[in-house]
């Protein structure tokens, strides 16, 4: 069963803190420079989108706490004013797997991927 998260409106604070931390504030948030780029606007780091997406999932899956491995594929950029949400499915084999897709503005695929995780004190067999 595919589950859908709440929507999250991207604000300037979502954009700035990770970019300041990474030290490339003068690129990603430089509006005149980015308007001339192929993106056409300021953009978030893909890892920030991943972090926000996993946060949306964890908000609904409160026991899900330890990520052991993940794989992502970035499809589109995200900017201030975009609204993102995640569709995901959890399957269990030897480990818990979460397959996810992040969308912006209703239906535009931004990222997809998967991760392996455990719940709380559960022992993971690798």
Coordinates of C-alpha atoms in Angstrom, one line a residue:
X1 CA 0.0 0.0 0.0
X2 CA 1.4 3.4 -1.0
X3 CA 1.1 6.1 1.7
X4 CA 1.1 9.8 1.1
X5 CA 2.6 12.4 3.6
X6 CA 1.4 15.9 4.4
X7 CA 2.6 18.7 2.2
X8 CA 5.4 21.0 3.2
X9 CA 5.8 24.5 1.7
X10 CA 9.5 25.3 1.1
X11 CA 10.6 28.6 2.7
X12 CA 13.8 30.6 2.7
X13 CA 14.8 29.1 6.0
X14 CA 14.7 25.6 4.4
X15 CA 17.0 26.8 1.7
X16 CA 19.5 28.9 3.6
X17 CA 20.8 26.9 6.7
X18 CA 22.1 23.9 4.7
X19 CA 23.6 26.2 2.1
X20 CA 25.4 28.3 4.7
X21 CA 26.6 25.1 6.4
X22 CA 28.0 23.7 3.1
X23 CA 29.6 27.1 2.3
X24 CA 28.1 27.7 -1.1
X25 CA 25.7 30.5 -0.2
X26 CA 27.0 32.6 -3.1
X27 CA 25.8 30.0 -5.6
X28 CA 22.6 28.4 -4.6
X29 CA 20.9 31.5 -3.1
X30 CA 22.4 34.1 -5.5
X31 CA 19.2 35.0 -7.3
X32 CA 20.7 37.0 -10.2
X33 CA 23.3 34.2 -10.9
X34 CA 20.7 31.4 -10.6
X35 CA 18.2 33.2 -12.8
X36 CA 20.8 32.9 -15.6
X37 CA 21.3 29.2 -14.9
X38 CA 19.5 26.2 -16.3
X39 CA 17.5 26.2 -13.0
X40 CA 16.1 29.7 -13.5
X41 CA 15.9 30.3 -9.7
X42 CA 17.6 29.6 -6.4
X43 CA 17.7 25.9 -5.6
X44 CA 18.0 23.7 -2.5
X45 CA 20.6 21.0 -2.1
X46 CA 19.3 17.6 -3.1
X47 CA 20.4 16.3 0.3
X48 CA 18.2 18.9 2.0
X49 CA 15.2 17.7 0.0
X50 CA 16.1 14.1 1.1
X51 CA 16.3 15.2 4.7
X52 CA 12.9 17.1 4.5
X53 CA 11.3 14.1 2.8
X54 CA 12.5 11.6 5.4
X55 CA 11.3 14.0 8.1
X56 CA 7.8 14.0 6.5
X57 CA 7.8 10.2 6.5
X58 CA 9.0 10.0 10.1
X59 CA 6.3 12.3 11.2
X60 CA 3.8 9.6 10.1
X61 CA 6.0 6.6 11.0
X62 CA 7.0 7.7 14.5
X63 CA 8.7 4.4 15.4
X64 CA 11.0 4.6 12.4
X65 CA 14.3 5.8 13.8
X66 CA 17.5 4.4 12.3
X67 CA 18.5 4.7 8.6
X68 CA 21.2 2.2 7.6
X69 CA 21.5 2.7 3.9
X70 CA 19.9 4.9 1.3
X71 CA 19.9 5.5 -2.4
X72 CA 18.4 8.5 -4.2
X73 CA 18.0 9.7 -7.7
X74 CA 17.4 13.4 -8.2
X75 CA 15.1 14.4 -11.1
X76 CA 14.3 18.1 -10.6
X77 CA 15.3 21.0 -8.4
X78 CA 13.3 22.5 -5.5
X79 CA 13.0 26.2 -4.7
X80 CA 11.3 28.6 -2.3
X81 CA 7.6 28.5 -2.7
X82 CA 7.5 24.9 -4.0
X83 CA 5.3 22.5 -2.0
X84 CA 6.6 19.0 -1.6
X85 CA 5.1 15.7 -0.4
X86 CA 6.2 12.1 -0.3
X87 CA 4.6 8.9 -1.5
X88 CA 6.1 5.8 0.1
X89 CA 5.7 2.1 0.7
X90 CA 7.3 0.0 3.4
X91 CA 8.2 -3.6 2.8
X92 CA 9.8 -6.1 5.1
X93 CA 12.1 -8.9 4.0
X94 CA 15.3 -9.5 6.0
X95 CA 15.3 -5.7 6.7
X96 CA 12.7 -2.9 6.5
X97 CA 12.8 -1.2 3.2
X98 CA 11.1 2.1 2.3
X99 CA 10.7 3.0 -1.3
X100 CA 9.8 6.7 -1.8
X101 CA 9.0 9.3 -4.4
X102 CA 9.1 13.1 -3.6
X103 CA 6.8 15.3 -5.6
X104 CA 6.5 19.1 -5.9
X105 CA 3.6 21.3 -6.7
X106 CA 1.1 18.5 -7.0
X107 CA 2.6 16.0 -9.5
X108 CA 6.2 16.9 -10.6
X109 CA 8.6 14.1 -9.6
X110 CA 11.7 15.6 -7.8
X111 CA 13.4 12.5 -6.3
X112 CA 12.9 8.8 -5.8
X113 CA 14.8 6.2 -4.0
X114 CA 14.9 3.7 -1.2
X115 CA 16.3 3.2 2.3
X116 CA 16.8 0.5 4.8
X117 CA 15.8 1.2 8.4
X118 CA 14.9 -0.2 11.7
X119 CA 12.4 0.7 14.4
X120 CA 13.5 1.8 17.8
X121 CA 15.3 -1.0 19.6
X122 CA 14.8 -3.6 16.8
X123 CA 17.9 -5.5 15.9
X124 CA 18.9 -5.3 12.2
X125 CA 20.4 -8.4 10.6
X126 CA 22.9 -7.5 8.0

